[in-house]
GROMACS .gro file of C-alpha atoms in nm:
model
  307
    1MET     CA    1  10.334  11.335  12.285
    2LEU     CA    2  10.006  11.358  12.100
    3SER     CA    3   9.890  11.238  11.761
    4SER     CA    4  10.150  11.156  11.498
    5ASN     CA    5   9.887  11.224  11.231
    6PRO     CA    6   9.743  10.881  11.157
    7THR     CA    7   9.565  10.836  10.827
    8SER     CA    8   9.190  10.778  10.801
    9HIS     CA    9   9.050  10.477  10.611
   10PHE     CA   10   8.715  10.315  10.540
   11LEU     CA   11   8.653   9.949  10.466
   12THR     CA   12   8.326   9.775  10.377
   13LEU     CA   13   8.242   9.430  10.511
   14LYS     CA   14   7.985   9.223  10.323
   15ASN     CA   15   7.702   9.012  10.466
   16ARG     CA   16   7.713   9.149  10.818
   17PRO     CA   17   7.404   9.181  11.043
   18VAL     CA   18   7.278   9.540  11.029
   19VAL     CA   19   6.970   9.679  11.203
   20ALA     CA   20   6.730   9.870  10.975
   21ASN     CA   21   6.526  10.172  11.081
   22SER     CA   22   6.230   9.937  11.113
   23GLY     CA   23   6.418   9.745  11.383
   24GLU     CA   24   6.462   9.439  11.162
   25THR     CA   25   6.809   9.285  11.142
   26LYS     CA   26   6.923   9.195  10.792
   27ALA     CA   27   7.249   9.087  10.628
   28GLY     CA   28   7.404   9.377  10.445
   29SER     CA   29   7.713   9.589  10.392
   30LEU     CA   30   7.882   9.741  10.696
   31LYS     CA   31   8.117  10.036  10.652
   32LEU     CA   32   8.389  10.048  10.916
   33HIS     CA   33   8.643  10.321  10.975
   34TYR     CA   34   8.994  10.283  11.111
   35TRP     CA   35   9.299  10.496  11.187
   36GLU     CA   36   9.643  10.384  11.075
   37TRP     CA   37   9.986  10.482  11.201
   38ALA     CA   38  10.262  10.387  10.956
   39GLY     CA   39  10.555  10.193  11.096
   40HIS     CA   40  10.739   9.866  11.125
   41GLN     CA   41  10.613   9.521  11.214
   42PRO     CA   42  10.455   9.379  11.417
   43THR     CA   43  10.120   9.536  11.338
   44VAL     CA   44   9.922   9.626  11.648
   45LEU     CA   45   9.541   9.624  11.625
   46PHE     CA   46   9.383   9.843  11.895
   47CYS     CA   47   9.016   9.793  11.989
   48HIS     CA   48   8.836  10.042  12.211
   49ALA     CA   49   8.576  10.037  12.489
   50ALA     CA   50   8.199  10.091  12.450
   51SER     CA   51   8.102  10.451  12.357
   52PHE     CA   52   8.467  10.533  12.282
   53HIS     CA   53   8.657  10.526  11.949
   54GLY     CA   54   8.997  10.459  11.801
   55ARG     CA   55   9.147  10.797  11.892
   56CYS     CA   56   9.088  10.772  12.269
   57TYR     CA   57   9.422  10.594  12.307
   58ASP     CA   58   9.651  10.836  12.120
   59PRO     CA   59   9.890  10.896  12.415
   60ILE     CA   60   9.931  10.521  12.459
   61ILE     CA   61   9.979  10.455  12.088
   62ASN     CA   62  10.221  10.743  12.034
   63ASN     CA   63  10.432  10.671  12.341
   64ALA     CA   64  10.424  10.294  12.386
   65LEU     CA   65  10.395  10.201  12.018
   66HIS     CA   66  10.593  10.479  11.851
   67GLY     CA   67  10.736  10.354  11.522
   68HIS     CA   68  10.508  10.050  11.502
   69HIS     CA   69  10.242   9.991  11.242
   70VAL     CA   70   9.922  10.050  11.440
   71ILE     CA   71   9.557  10.017  11.339
   72ALA     CA   72   9.289  10.158  11.569
   73LEU     CA   73   8.943  10.042  11.469
   74ASP     CA   74   8.617  10.233  11.523
   75PHE     CA   75   8.353   9.972  11.606
   76ARG     CA   76   8.017   9.993  11.431
   77GLY     CA   77   7.815  10.275  11.584
   78HIS     CA   78   8.130  10.451  11.709
   79GLY     CA   79   8.363  10.717  11.575
   80ARG     CA   80   8.338  10.742  11.198
   81SER     CA   81   8.207  10.390  11.139
   82GLN     CA   82   7.856  10.316  11.018
   83GLN     CA   83   7.574  10.370  11.265
   84HIS     CA   84   7.243  10.184  11.282
   85PRO     CA   85   6.958  10.173  11.534
   86PRO     CA   86   7.017   9.955  11.840
   87PRO     CA   87   7.074   9.686  11.937
   88TYR     CA   88   7.449   9.656  11.917
   89ARG     CA   89   7.548   9.305  12.022
   90PHE     CA   90   7.879   9.192  12.169
   91PRO     CA   91   7.922   8.896  11.931
   92TRP     CA   92   7.879   9.127  11.632
   93PHE     CA   93   8.183   9.329  11.742
   94GLY     CA   94   8.389   9.010  11.759
   95GLU     CA   95   8.270   8.890  11.418
   96ASP     CA   96   8.338   9.235  11.272
   97VAL     CA   97   8.697   9.218  11.402
   98LEU     CA   98   8.751   8.877  11.241
   99HIS     CA   99   8.610   8.990  10.903
  100PHE     CA  100   8.811   9.313  10.928
  101ILE     CA  101   9.138   9.123  10.982
  102GLU     CA  102   9.060   8.880  10.701
  103THR     CA  103   8.964   9.160  10.461
  104LEU     CA  104   9.291   9.346  10.528
  105ASN     CA  105   9.476   9.013  10.507
  106LEU     CA  106   9.670   9.080  10.827
  107SER     CA  107   9.913   8.799  10.906
  108SER     CA  108   9.895   8.628  11.246
  109ARG     CA  109  10.275   8.605  11.251
  110ASN     CA  110  10.296   8.982  11.279
  111LEU     CA  111   9.964   9.080  11.440
  112ILE     CA  112   9.929   9.177  11.805
  113GLY     CA  113   9.585   9.261  11.943
  114ILE     CA  114   9.529   9.509  12.227
  115GLY     CA  115   9.172   9.557  12.349
  116HIS     CA  116   9.020   9.756  12.633
  117SER     CA  117   8.686   9.660  12.788
  118VAL     CA  118   8.448   9.556  12.505
  119GLY     CA  119   8.751   9.569  12.276
  120GLY     CA  120   8.910   9.291  12.480
  121TYR     CA  121   8.599   9.077  12.440
  122ALA     CA  122   8.586   9.142  12.065
  123LEU     CA  123   8.949   9.038  12.009
  124THR     CA  124   8.899   8.723  12.216
  125TYR     CA  125   8.578   8.636  12.033
  126ALA     CA  126   8.747   8.683  11.695
  127ALA     CA  127   9.040   8.464  11.799
  128ALA     CA  128   8.805   8.195  11.933
  129ILE     CA  129   8.593   8.161  11.620
  130ALA     CA  130   8.872   8.196  11.362
  131GLN     CA  131   8.949   7.893  11.147
  132GLN     CA  132   9.320   7.955  11.189
  133ARG     CA  133   9.546   8.127  11.439
  134LEU     CA  134   9.457   8.496  11.422
  135PHE     CA  135   9.713   8.673  11.645
  136HIS     CA  136  10.072   8.644  11.751
  137SER     CA  137   9.965   8.757  12.100
  138LEU     CA  138   9.685   8.942  12.281
  139LEU     CA  139   9.673   9.202  12.559
  140LEU     CA  140   9.327   9.222  12.718
  141ILE     CA  141   9.288   9.536  12.930
  142ASP     CA  142   9.011   9.476  13.183
  143PRO     CA  143   8.805   9.293  12.920
  144VAL     CA  144   8.428   9.262  12.953
  145ILE     CA  145   8.439   8.885  12.979
  146ILE     CA  146   8.228   8.840  13.288
  147PRO     CA  147   8.199   8.541  13.525
  148ARG     CA  148   8.048   8.242  13.349
  149SER     CA  149   7.766   8.209  13.601
  150ILE     CA  150   7.630   8.552  13.507
  151TYR     CA  151   7.600   8.458  13.141
  152GLU     CA  152   7.428   8.136  13.235
  153HIS     CA  153   7.171   8.296  13.465
  154GLU     CA  154   7.151   8.654  13.327
  155ASN     CA  155   7.061   8.775  13.675
  156ILE     CA  156   7.149   9.142  13.630
  157ASP     CA  157   6.879   9.407  13.661
  158LYS     CA  158   6.868   9.587  13.323
  159SER     CA  159   6.753   9.904  13.501
  160THR     CA  160   7.117   9.948  13.607
  161THR     CA  161   7.180  10.088  13.258
  162ASP     CA  162   6.908  10.353  13.286
  163TYR     CA  163   7.169  10.615  13.375
  164VAL     CA  164   7.317  10.575  13.026
  165LEU     CA  165   6.988  10.677  12.865
  166ARG     CA  166   7.006  11.008  13.051
  167ARG     CA  167   7.337  11.104  12.888
  168LYS     CA  168   7.336  11.425  12.687
  169ASN     CA  169   7.326  11.333  12.320
  170GLN     CA  170   7.333  11.673  12.146
  171TRP     CA  171   7.602  11.936  12.200
  172SER     CA  172   7.645  12.284  12.055
  173SER     CA  173   8.014  12.229  11.980
  174VAL     CA  174   8.319  12.027  12.072
  175GLU     CA  175   8.424  12.306  12.307
  176ASP     CA  176   8.083  12.296  12.476
  177MET     CA  177   8.123  11.922  12.535
  178ILE     CA  178   8.474  11.963  12.674
  179SER     CA  179   8.380  12.248  12.905
  180GLN     CA  180   8.096  12.050  13.059
  181LEU     CA  181   8.263  11.709  13.084
  182GLU     CA  182   8.586  11.838  13.236
  183LYS     CA  183   8.387  11.924  13.550
  184ARG     CA  184   8.193  11.600  13.563
  185GLY     CA  185   8.259  11.263  13.730
  186THR     CA  186   8.524  11.041  13.581
  187PHE     CA  187   8.585  11.280  13.289
  188SER     CA  188   8.725  11.537  13.533
  189LYS     CA  189   9.011  11.294  13.605
  190TRP     CA  190   9.117  11.255  13.243
  191PRO     CA  191   9.420  11.449  13.113
  192LYS     CA  192   9.302  11.738  12.899
  193ASP     CA  193   9.447  11.599  12.575
  194VAL     CA  194   9.269  11.266  12.629
  195LEU     CA  195   8.936  11.438  12.698
  196ARG     CA  196   8.975  11.663  12.394
  197ASN     CA  197   9.043  11.370  12.161
  198TYR     CA  198   8.746  11.181  12.306
  199CYS     CA  199   8.512  11.476  12.241
  200ILE     CA  200   8.642  11.558  11.893
  201TYR     CA  201   8.587  11.210  11.753
  202ALA     CA  202   8.280  11.118  11.959
  203LEU     CA  203   8.064  11.375  11.776
  204ASP     CA  204   7.933  11.374  11.419
  205ASN     CA  205   7.922  11.680  11.195
  206ASN     CA  206   7.605  11.796  11.372
  207CYS     CA  207   7.769  11.769  11.717
  208LYS     CA  208   7.563  11.466  11.807
  209LEU     CA  209   7.712  11.159  11.974
  210THR     CA  210   7.793  10.893  11.717
  211CYS     CA  211   7.733  10.631  11.987
  212SER     CA  212   7.388  10.732  12.108
  213PRO     CA  213   7.277  10.673  12.467
  214GLU     CA  214   7.032  10.411  12.337
  215GLY     CA  215   7.309  10.237  12.146
  216GLU     CA  216   7.544  10.243  12.444
  217ALA     CA  217   7.274  10.104  12.675
  218SER     CA  218   7.207   9.819  12.431
  219ILE     CA  219   7.578   9.730  12.436
  220TYR     CA  220   7.582   9.705  12.815
  221GLN     CA  221   7.266   9.496  12.814
  222SER     CA  222   7.412   9.263  12.553
  223GLY     CA  223   7.721   9.221  12.768
  224VAL     CA  224   7.534   9.004  13.021
  225HIS     CA  225   7.306   8.821  12.779
  226PRO     CA  226   7.337   8.440  12.750
  227ASP     CA  227   7.408   8.475  12.376
  228THR     CA  228   7.724   8.666  12.468
  229ASN     CA  229   7.866   8.373  12.666
  230ILE     CA  230   8.212   8.331  12.516
  231TYR     CA  231   8.335   8.041  12.728
  232PRO     CA  232   8.205   7.756  12.507
  233LEU     CA  233   8.370   7.921  12.206
  234ILE     CA  234   8.702   7.944  12.390
  235GLU     CA  235   8.679   7.581  12.499
  236GLN     CA  236   8.593   7.460  12.147
  237SER     CA  237   8.849   7.677  11.968
  238LYS     CA  238   9.126   7.497  11.784
  239HIS     CA  239   9.364   7.793  11.771
  240ILE     CA  240   9.315   8.041  12.057
  241HIS     CA  241   9.516   7.821  12.292
  242ASP     CA  242   9.827   7.871  12.077
  243ILE     CA  243   9.814   8.246  12.144
  244PRO     CA  244   9.995   8.401  12.443
  245ILE     CA  245   9.728   8.609  12.619
  246GLN     CA  246   9.801   8.868  12.888
  247ILE     CA  247   9.505   8.979  13.100
  248ALA     CA  248   9.548   9.307  13.290
  249ARG     CA  249   9.253   9.361  13.522
  250ILE     CA  250   9.152   9.571  13.819
  251LEU     CA  251   8.986   9.459  14.139
  252PRO     CA  252   8.646   9.293  14.095
  253GLY     CA  253   8.335   9.439  14.255
  254GLU     CA  254   7.974   9.359  14.325
  255SER     CA  255   7.848   9.461  13.980
  256VAL     CA  256   7.996   9.410  13.633
  257LEU     CA  257   7.821   9.728  13.519
  258VAL     CA  258   7.998   9.967  13.760
  259LEU     CA  259   8.295  10.123  13.582
  260ASP     CA  260   8.497  10.180  13.899
  261GLN     CA  261   8.510   9.802  13.932
  262SER     CA  262   8.624   9.527  13.701
  263PRO     CA  263   8.379   9.333  13.482
  264THR     CA  264   8.649   9.072  13.415
  265ALA     CA  265   8.600   8.724  13.560
  266PRO     CA  266   8.874   8.678  13.822
  267ASP     CA  267   8.935   8.324  13.696
  268LEU     CA  268   8.940   8.413  13.324
  269VAL     CA  269   9.308   8.325  13.288
  270LYS     CA  270   9.242   7.955  13.352
  271TYR     CA  271   9.053   7.930  13.021
  272PHE     CA  272   9.365   8.014  12.819
  273ARG     CA  273   9.645   7.759  12.787
  274LYS     CA  274   9.901   8.037  12.743
  275GLY     CA  275   9.730   8.292  12.966
  276LYS     CA  276   9.887   8.528  13.221
  277ASP     CA  277   9.703   8.736  13.478
  278LEU     CA  278   9.807   9.077  13.610
  279LEU     CA  279   9.607   9.250  13.884
  280LEU     CA  280   9.628   9.631  13.900
  281GLU     CA  281   9.502   9.696  14.250
  282SER     CA  282   9.511  10.077  14.248
  283SER     CA  283   9.335  10.139  13.916
  284LYS     CA  284   8.980  10.163  13.781
  285HIS     CA  285   8.820  10.025  13.465
  286LEU     CA  286   8.893  10.341  13.267
  287PHE     CA  287   9.255  10.367  13.378
  288PRO     CA  288   9.383  10.397  13.018
  289MET     CA  289   9.203  10.733  13.016
  290GLU     CA  290   9.254  10.837  13.379
  291GLN     CA  291   9.609  10.703  13.418
  292PRO     CA  292   9.757  10.675  13.069
  293ASN     CA  293  10.110  10.643  13.209
  294ILE     CA  294  10.015  10.312  13.370
  295ALA     CA  295   9.869  10.190  13.041
  296ILE     CA  296  10.177  10.312  12.850
  297LYS     CA  297  10.408  10.108  13.074
  298LEU     CA  298  10.175   9.808  13.049
  299VAL     CA  299  10.179   9.817  12.668
  300LYS     CA  300  10.553   9.882  12.648
  301ASP     CA  301  10.626   9.582  12.871
  302PHE     CA  302  10.387   9.364  12.672
  303ILE     CA  303  10.538   9.457  12.336
  304ARG     CA  304  10.889   9.401  12.469
  305GLU     CA  305  10.792   9.051  12.584
  306ASN     CA  306  10.615   8.966  12.257
  307GLN     CA  307  10.844   9.101  11.987
   0.00000   0.00000   0.00000
């Protein structure tokens, strides 16, 4: 079952860090876009992975969350949200999520967060810095919350993101993008409806990627920067430890920047008082795209346990 015709909305956040064309970061207005599926409580806030957007998860939303009120956010620089020159920093995504929730006045009693990859980090960051409990519960799908030692030493070679800068940025049409990606690498493993949705909403009106290769590379580089270290925020948080948090991760590997392997710290669960850890041994980081049926079951089980 594909899209149930969610509605499109824009929301402006005030006093957010925005990078100007000059490269200078200033406080300003940030226009975010989100998709909304009408339905009953609880509200489910879905946050996507880097270079993706809110419509990449339609099969999961429409099957596992059918009838629920669902909001799928486009992060800054993604989908229909405001773009700016890089860098795009991990903490900004988390702060944006917090301001977004506060602006919409979403109640923690009826708010469930589901985040994949960077989306999992952003939800956790928002919950950690909030001045009150932000969520009823959280599902973190292979979140980019890396081992603490990597943040503290930042010992990853930034050249490992050079492949991102070689991505094709300009396409002649959506169909051109689909026809080329369906033969290429991990995209060839995606169901056709998932790939089509990704391509449709990843391009602007001029068939250019909304998340540019330079922007995507800056996100990956920020992911291992010491300023992204979320562990002190979790430890100091007054409210995140009241939130039941389910971590669903794949097998770890030698590099946190290889998408076949998990970036998630294997011991992440120990930092959450109400944390649970689930290891998916036969999946890869992008399994919500490659194996949506696994993600659908995961979300269904989580919602059933956290009604």
